[in-house]
PDB file of C-alpha atoms and ligand atoms in Angstrom:
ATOM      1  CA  UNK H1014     -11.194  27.094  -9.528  1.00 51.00           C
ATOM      2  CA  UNK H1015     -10.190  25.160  -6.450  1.00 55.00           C
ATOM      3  CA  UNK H1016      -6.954  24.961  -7.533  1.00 57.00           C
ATOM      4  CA  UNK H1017      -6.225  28.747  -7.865  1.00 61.00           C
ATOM      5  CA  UNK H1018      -8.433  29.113  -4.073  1.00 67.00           C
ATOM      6  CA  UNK H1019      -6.128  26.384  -2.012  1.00 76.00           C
ATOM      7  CA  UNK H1020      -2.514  26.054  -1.945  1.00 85.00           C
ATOM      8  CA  UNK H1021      -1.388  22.587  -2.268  1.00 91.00           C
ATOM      9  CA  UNK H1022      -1.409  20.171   1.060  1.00 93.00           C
ATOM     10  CA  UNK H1023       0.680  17.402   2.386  1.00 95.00           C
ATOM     11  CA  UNK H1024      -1.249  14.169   1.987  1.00 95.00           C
ATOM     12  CA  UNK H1025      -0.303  12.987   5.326  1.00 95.00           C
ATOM     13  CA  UNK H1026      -0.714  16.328   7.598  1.00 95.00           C
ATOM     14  CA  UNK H1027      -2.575  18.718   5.350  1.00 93.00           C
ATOM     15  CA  UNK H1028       0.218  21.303   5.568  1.00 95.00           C
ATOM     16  CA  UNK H1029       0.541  23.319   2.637  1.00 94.00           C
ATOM     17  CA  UNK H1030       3.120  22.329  -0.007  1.00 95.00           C
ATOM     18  CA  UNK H1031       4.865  23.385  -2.727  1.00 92.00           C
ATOM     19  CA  UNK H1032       3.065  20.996  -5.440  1.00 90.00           C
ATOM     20  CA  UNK H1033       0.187  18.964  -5.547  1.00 89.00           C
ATOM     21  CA  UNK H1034       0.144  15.168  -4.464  1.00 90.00           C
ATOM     22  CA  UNK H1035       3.326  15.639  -2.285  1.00 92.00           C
ATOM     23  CA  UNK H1036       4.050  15.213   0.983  1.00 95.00           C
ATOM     24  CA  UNK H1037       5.821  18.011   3.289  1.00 96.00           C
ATOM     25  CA  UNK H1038       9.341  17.251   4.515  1.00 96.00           C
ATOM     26  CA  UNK H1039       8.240  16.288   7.691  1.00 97.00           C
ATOM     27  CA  UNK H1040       6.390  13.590   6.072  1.00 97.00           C
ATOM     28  CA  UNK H1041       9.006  12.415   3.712  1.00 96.00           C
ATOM     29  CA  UNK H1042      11.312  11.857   6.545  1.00 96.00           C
ATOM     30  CA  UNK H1043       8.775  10.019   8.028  1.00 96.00           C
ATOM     31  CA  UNK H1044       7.863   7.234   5.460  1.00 95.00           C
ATOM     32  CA  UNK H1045      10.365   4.790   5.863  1.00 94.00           C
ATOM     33  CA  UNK H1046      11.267   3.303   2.465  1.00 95.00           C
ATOM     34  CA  UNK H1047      11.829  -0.063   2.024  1.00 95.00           C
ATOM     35  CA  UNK H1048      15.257  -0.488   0.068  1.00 91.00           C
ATOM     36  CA  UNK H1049      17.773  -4.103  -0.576  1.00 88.00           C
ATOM     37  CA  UNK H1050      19.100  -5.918   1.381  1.00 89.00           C
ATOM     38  CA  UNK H1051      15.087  -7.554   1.560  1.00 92.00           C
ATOM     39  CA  UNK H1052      14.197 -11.001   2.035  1.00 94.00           C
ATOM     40  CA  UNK H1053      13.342 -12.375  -1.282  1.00 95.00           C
ATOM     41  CA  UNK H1054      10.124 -13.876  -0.429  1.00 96.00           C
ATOM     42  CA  UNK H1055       8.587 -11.346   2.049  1.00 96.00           C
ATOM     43  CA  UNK H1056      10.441  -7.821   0.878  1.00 96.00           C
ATOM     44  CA  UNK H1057      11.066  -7.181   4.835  1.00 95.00           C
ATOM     45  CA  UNK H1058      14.291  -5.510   4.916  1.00 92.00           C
ATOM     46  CA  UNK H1059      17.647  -5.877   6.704  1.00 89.00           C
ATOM     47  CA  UNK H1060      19.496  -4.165   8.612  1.00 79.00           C
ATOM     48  CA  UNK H1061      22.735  -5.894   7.676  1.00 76.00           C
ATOM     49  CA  UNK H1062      23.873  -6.398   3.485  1.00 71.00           C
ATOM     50  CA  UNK H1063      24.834  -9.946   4.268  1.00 71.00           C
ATOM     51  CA  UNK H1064      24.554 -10.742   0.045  1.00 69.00           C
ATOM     52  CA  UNK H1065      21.758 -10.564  -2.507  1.00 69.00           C
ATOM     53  CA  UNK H1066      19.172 -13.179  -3.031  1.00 73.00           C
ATOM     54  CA  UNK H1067      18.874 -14.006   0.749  1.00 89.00           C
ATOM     55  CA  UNK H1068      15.698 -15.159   2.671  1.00 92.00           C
ATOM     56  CA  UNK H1069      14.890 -14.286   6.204  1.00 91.00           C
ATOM     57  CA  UNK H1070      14.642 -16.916   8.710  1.00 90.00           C
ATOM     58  CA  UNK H1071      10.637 -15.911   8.962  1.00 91.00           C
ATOM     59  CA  UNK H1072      10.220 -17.042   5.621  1.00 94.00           C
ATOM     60  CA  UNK H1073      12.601 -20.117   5.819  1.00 93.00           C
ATOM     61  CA  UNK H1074      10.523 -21.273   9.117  1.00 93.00           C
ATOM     62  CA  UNK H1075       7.007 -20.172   7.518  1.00 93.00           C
ATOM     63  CA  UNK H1076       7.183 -19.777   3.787  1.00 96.00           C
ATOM     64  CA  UNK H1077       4.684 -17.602   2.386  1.00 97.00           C
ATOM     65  CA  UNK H1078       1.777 -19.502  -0.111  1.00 98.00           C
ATOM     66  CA  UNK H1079       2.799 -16.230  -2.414  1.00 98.00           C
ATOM     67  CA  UNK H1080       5.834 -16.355  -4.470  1.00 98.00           C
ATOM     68  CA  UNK H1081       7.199 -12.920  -2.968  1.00 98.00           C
ATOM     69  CA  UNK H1082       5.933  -9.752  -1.490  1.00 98.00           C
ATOM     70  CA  UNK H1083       7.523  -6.282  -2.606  1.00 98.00           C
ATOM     71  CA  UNK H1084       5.989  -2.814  -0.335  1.00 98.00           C
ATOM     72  CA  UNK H1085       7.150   0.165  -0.408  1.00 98.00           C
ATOM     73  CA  UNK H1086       7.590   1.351   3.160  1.00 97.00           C
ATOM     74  CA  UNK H1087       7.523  -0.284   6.513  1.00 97.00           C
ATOM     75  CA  UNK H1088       4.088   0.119   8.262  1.00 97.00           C
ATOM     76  CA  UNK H1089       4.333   3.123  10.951  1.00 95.00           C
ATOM     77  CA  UNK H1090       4.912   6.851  10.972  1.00 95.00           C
ATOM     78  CA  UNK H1091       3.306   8.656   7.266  1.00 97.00           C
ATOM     79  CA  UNK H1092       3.257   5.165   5.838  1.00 97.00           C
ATOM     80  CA  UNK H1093       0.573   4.497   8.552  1.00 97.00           C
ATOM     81  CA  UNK H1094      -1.327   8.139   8.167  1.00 96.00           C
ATOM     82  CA  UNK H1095      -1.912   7.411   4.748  1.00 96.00           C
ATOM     83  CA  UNK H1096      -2.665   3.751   4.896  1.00 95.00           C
ATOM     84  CA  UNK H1097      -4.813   5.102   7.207  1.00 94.00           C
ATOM     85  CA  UNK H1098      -6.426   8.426   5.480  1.00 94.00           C
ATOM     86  CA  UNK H1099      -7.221   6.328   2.447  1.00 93.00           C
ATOM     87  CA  UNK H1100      -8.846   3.699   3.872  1.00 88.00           C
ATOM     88  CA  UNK H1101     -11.492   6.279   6.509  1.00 84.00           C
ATOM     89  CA  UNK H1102     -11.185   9.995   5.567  1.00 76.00           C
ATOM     90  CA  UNK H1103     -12.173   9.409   1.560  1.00 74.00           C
ATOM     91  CA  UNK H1104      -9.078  10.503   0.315  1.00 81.00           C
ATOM     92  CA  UNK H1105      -9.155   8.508  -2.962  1.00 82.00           C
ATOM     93  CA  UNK H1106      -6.521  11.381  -4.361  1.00 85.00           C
ATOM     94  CA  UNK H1107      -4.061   9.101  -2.269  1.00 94.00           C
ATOM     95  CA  UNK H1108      -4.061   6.187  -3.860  1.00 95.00           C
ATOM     96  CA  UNK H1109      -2.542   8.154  -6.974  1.00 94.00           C
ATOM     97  CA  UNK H1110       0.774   8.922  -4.933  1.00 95.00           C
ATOM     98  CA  UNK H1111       0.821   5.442  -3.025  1.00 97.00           C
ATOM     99  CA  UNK H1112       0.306   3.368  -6.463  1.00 97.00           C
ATOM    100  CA  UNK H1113       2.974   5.461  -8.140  1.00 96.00           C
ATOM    101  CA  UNK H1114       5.372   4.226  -5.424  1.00 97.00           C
ATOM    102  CA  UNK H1115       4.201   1.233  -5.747  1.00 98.00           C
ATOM    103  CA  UNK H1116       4.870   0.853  -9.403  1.00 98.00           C
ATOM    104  CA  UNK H1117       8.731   2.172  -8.356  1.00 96.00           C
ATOM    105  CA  UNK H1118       9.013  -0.549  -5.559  1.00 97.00           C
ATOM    106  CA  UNK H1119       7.492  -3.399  -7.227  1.00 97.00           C
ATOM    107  CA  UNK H1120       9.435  -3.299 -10.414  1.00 96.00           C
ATOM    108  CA  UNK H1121      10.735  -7.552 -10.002  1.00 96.00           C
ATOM    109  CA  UNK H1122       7.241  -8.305  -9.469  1.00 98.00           C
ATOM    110  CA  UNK H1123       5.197  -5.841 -11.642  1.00 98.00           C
ATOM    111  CA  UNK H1124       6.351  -7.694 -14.780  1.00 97.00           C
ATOM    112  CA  UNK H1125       4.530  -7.858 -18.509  1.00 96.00           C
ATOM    113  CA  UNK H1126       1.807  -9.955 -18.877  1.00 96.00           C
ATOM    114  CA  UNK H1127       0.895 -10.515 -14.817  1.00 98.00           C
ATOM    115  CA  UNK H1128      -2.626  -9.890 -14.072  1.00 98.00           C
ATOM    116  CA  UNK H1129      -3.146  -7.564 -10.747  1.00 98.00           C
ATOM    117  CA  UNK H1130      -5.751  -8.684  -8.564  1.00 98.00           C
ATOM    118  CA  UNK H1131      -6.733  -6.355  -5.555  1.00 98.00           C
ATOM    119  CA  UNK H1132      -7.580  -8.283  -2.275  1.00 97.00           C
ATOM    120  CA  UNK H1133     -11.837  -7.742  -2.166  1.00 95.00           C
ATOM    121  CA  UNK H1134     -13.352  -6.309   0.905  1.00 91.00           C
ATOM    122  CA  UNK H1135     -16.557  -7.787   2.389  1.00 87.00           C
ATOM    123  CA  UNK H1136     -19.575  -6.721   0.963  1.00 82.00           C
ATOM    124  CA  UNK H1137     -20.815  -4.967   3.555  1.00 81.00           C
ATOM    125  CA  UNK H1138     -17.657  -3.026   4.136  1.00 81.00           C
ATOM    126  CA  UNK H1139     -17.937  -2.198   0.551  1.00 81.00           C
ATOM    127  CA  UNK H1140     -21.040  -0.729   0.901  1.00 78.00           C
ATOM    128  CA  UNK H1141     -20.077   1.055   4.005  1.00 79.00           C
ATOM    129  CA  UNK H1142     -16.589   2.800   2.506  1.00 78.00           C
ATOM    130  CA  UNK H1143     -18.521   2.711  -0.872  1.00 80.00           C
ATOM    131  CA  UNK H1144     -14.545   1.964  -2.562  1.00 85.00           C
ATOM    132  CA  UNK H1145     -12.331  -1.095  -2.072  1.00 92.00           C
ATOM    133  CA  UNK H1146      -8.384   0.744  -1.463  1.00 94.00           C
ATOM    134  CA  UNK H1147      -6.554  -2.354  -2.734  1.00 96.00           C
ATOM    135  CA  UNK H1148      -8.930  -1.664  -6.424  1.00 96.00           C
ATOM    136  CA  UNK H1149      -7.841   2.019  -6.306  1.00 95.00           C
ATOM    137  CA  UNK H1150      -4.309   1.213  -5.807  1.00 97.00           C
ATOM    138  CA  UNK H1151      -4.176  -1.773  -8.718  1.00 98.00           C
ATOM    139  CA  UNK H1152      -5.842   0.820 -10.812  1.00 97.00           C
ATOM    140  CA  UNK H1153      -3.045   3.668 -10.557  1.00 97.00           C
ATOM    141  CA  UNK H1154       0.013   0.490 -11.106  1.00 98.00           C
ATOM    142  CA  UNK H1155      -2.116  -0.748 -13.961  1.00 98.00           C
ATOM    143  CA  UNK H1156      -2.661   2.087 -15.540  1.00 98.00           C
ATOM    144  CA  UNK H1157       1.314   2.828 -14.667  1.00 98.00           C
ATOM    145  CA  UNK H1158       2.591  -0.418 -16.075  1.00 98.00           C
ATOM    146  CA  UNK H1159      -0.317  -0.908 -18.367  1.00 97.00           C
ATOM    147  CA  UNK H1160      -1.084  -3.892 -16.575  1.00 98.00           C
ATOM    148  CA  UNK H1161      -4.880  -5.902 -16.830  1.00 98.00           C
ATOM    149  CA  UNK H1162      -6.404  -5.273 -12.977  1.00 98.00           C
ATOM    150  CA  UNK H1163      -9.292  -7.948 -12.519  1.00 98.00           C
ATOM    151  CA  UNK H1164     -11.263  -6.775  -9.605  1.00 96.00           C
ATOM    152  CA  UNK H1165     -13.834  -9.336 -10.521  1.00 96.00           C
ATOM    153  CA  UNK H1166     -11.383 -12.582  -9.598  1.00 97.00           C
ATOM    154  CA  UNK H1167     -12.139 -12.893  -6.029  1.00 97.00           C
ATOM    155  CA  UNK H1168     -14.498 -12.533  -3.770  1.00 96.00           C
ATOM    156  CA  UNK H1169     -14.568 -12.563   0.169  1.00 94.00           C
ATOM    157  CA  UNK H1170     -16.936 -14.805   1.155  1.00 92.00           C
ATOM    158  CA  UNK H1171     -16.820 -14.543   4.828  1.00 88.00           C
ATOM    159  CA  UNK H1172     -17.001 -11.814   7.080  1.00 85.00           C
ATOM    160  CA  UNK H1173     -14.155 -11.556   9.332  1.00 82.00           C
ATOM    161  CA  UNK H1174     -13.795  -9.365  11.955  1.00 75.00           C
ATOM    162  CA  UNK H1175     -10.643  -6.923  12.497  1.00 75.00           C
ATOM    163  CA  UNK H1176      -7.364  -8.653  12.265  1.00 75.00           C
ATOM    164  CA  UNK H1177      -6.412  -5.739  15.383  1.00 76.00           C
ATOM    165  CA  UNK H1178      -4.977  -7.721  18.134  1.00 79.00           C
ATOM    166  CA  UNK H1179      -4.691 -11.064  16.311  1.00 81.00           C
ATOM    167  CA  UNK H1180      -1.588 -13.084  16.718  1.00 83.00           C
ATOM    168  CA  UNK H1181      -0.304 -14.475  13.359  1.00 80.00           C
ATOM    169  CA  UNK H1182      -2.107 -18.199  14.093  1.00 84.00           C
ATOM    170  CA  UNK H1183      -5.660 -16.260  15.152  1.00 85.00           C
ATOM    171  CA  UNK H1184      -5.208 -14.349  11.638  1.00 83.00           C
ATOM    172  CA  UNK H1185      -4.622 -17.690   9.976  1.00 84.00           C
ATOM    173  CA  UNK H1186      -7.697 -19.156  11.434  1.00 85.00           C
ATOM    174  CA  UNK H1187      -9.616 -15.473  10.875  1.00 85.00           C
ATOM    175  CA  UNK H1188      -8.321 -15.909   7.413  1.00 87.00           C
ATOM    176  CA  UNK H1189      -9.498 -19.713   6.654  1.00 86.00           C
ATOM    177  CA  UNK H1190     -11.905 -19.966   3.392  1.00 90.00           C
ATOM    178  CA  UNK H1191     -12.614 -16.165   3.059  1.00 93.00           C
ATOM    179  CA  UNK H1192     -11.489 -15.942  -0.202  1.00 96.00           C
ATOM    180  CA  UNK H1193     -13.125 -17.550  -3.164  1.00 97.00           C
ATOM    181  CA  UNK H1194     -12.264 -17.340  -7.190  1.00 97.00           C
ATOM    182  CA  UNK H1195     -15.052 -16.588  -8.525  1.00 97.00           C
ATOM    183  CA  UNK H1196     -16.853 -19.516 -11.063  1.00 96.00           C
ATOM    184  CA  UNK H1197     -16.786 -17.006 -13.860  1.00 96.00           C
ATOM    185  CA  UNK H1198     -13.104 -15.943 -13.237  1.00 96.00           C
ATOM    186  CA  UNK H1199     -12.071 -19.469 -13.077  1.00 95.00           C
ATOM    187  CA  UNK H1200     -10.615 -19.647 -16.824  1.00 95.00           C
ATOM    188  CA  UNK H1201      -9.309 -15.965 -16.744  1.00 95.00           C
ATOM    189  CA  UNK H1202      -6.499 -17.316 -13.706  1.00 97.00           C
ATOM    190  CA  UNK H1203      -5.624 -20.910 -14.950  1.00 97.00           C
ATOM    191  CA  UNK H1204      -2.251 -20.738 -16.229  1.00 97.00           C
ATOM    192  CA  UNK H1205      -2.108 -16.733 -15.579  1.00 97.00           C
ATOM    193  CA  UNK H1206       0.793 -14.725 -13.705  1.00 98.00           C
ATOM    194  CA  UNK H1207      -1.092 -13.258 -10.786  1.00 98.00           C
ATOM    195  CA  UNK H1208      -0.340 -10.028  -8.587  1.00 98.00           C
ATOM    196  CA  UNK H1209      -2.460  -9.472  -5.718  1.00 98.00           C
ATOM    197  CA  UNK H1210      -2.723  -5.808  -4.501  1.00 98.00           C
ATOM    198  CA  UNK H1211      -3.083  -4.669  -1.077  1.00 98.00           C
ATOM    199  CA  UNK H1212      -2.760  -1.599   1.037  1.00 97.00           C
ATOM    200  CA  UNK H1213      -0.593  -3.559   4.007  1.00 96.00           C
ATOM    201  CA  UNK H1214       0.683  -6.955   4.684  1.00 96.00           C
ATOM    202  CA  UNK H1215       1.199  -7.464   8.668  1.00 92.00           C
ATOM    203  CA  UNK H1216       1.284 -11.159   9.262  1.00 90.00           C
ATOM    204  CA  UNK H1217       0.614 -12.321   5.634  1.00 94.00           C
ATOM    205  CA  UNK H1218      -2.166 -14.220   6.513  1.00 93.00           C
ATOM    206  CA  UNK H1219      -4.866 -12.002   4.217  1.00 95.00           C
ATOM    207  CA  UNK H1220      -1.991 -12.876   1.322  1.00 97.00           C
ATOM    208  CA  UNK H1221      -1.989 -16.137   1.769  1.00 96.00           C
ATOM    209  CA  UNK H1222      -5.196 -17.115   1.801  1.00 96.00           C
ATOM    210  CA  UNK H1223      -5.908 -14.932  -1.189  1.00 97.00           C
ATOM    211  CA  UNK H1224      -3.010 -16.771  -3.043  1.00 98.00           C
ATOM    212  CA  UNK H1225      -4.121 -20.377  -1.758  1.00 97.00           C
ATOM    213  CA  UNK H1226      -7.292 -19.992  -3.683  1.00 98.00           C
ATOM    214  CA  UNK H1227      -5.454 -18.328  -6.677  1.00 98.00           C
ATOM    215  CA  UNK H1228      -3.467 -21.310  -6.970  1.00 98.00           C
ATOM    216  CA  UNK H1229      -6.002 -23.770  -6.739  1.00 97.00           C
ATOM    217  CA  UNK H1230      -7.621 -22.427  -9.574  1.00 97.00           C
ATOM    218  CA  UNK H1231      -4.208 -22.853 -11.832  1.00 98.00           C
ATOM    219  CA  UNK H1232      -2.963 -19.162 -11.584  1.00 98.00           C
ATOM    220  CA  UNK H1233       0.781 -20.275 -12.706  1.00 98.00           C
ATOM    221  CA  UNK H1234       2.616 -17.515  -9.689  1.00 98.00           C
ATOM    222  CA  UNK H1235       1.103 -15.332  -7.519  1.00 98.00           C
ATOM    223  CA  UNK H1236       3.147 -12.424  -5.943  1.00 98.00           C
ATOM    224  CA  UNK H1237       1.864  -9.779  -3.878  1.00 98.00           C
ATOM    225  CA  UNK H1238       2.395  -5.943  -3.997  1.00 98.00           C
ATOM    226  CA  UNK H1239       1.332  -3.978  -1.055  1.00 98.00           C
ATOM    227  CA  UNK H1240       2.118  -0.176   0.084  1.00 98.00           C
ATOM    228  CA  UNK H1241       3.330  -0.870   3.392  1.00 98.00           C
ATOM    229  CA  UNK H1242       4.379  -3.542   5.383  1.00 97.00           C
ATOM    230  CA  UNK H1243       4.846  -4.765   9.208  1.00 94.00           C
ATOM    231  CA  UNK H1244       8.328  -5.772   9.590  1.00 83.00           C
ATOM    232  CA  UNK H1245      10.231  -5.930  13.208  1.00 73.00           C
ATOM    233  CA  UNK H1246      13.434  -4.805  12.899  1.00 64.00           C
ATOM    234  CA  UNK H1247      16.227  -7.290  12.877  1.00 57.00           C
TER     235      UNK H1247
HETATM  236 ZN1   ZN W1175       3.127  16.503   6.093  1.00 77.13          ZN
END
């Protein structure tokens, strides 16, 4: 019935569209795809083709504990609305656009037999947005790519307060020890091709400590998948 009573609206404005689970032009135009030349290991892009299989100097000076990172869009403009709208406003019909990208922009690290693991939100956050966004995103690329999602693998074991207005060494520390495989998920990892799944990667610190613990408890590779990703522009 709804369907017949509302015309379709842009996920990111709310402007009717033409189809369902679409965005308006404006918005299109405004989510700023991610496409090669990217750094191998952290999928930020560059503004020059200097050759394939290259790695930015942030990942040369800091290599990530992750294997490589793939997004889909840089972090600002719609890519930042609907980070934003499915995270707050309960828009859980989001994540089924977002992961679809997803699946399209991950396709090197999405691969057969990898195991997607959503980064876990506090529990009281949980309880408090009632859904964990990185779980409803590895849902919609499992699904896609008929990948097995364990949402049971880690668990955040310390509360940490918003990353918002951390530098990348106060994230770190933020970031120390708040992950934890869990005992029981201990011989589902060993040996296993991981993908962790989360809704934005800004310094890579939530990543890497996610992937620290991973590793420690034998996963064989962890890479990470995220929708959108902070990346200056060099
Ligand atoms: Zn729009």
């Amino acid at each position: 019935m709804l369907d017949f009573a509302m015309p379709p609206l842009c996920l990111a404005c709310s402007k009717p569209v033409g189809s369902p689970g679409s965005l308006c032009v404006q918005c299109w135009q405004g989510l700023d795809f991610i496409s090669p030349p990217y750094c191998q290991r952290l999928g930020t892009p560059f503004e020059a083709d200097l050759g394939e299989g290259l790695i930015s100097l942030k990942a040369i000076a800091e290599p990530p504990v992750f294997g490589r990172a793939r997004a889909v869009a840089r972090f600002d403009g719609t890519a930042r609305e609907l980070v934003h709208r499915l995270k707050y406003s309960d828009r859980l019909d989001l994540a089924g656009a977002m992961g679809s990208w997803m699946v399209r922009a991950g396709a090197e690290v999405l691969i057969e037999g990898s195991v997607l693991v959503p980064i876990p939100l506090y529990r009281t956050r949980l309880w408090r947005r009632r859904f964990n966004q990185s779980g409803e995103l590895a849902k919609v690329i499992g699904r896609a790519k008929v990948l097995e999602v364990d949402h049971q693998a880690l668990r955040k074991v310390k509360a940490t307060p918003s990353q918002t207005g951390l530098n990348a060494r106060q994230r770190k520390e933020n970031l120390a020890g708040a992950f934890k495989v869990r005992d029981e998920a201990q011989g589902r990892i060993a040996g296993r091709r991981v993908v962790l799944v989360d809704d934005v990667m800004t310094t890579g610190a939530t990543l890497n400590a996610a992937a620290r613990v991973l590793l420690r408890a034998g996963a064989s590779e962890v890479d990470a998948m995220v929708f959108a990703l902070v990346a200056e522009r060099v």
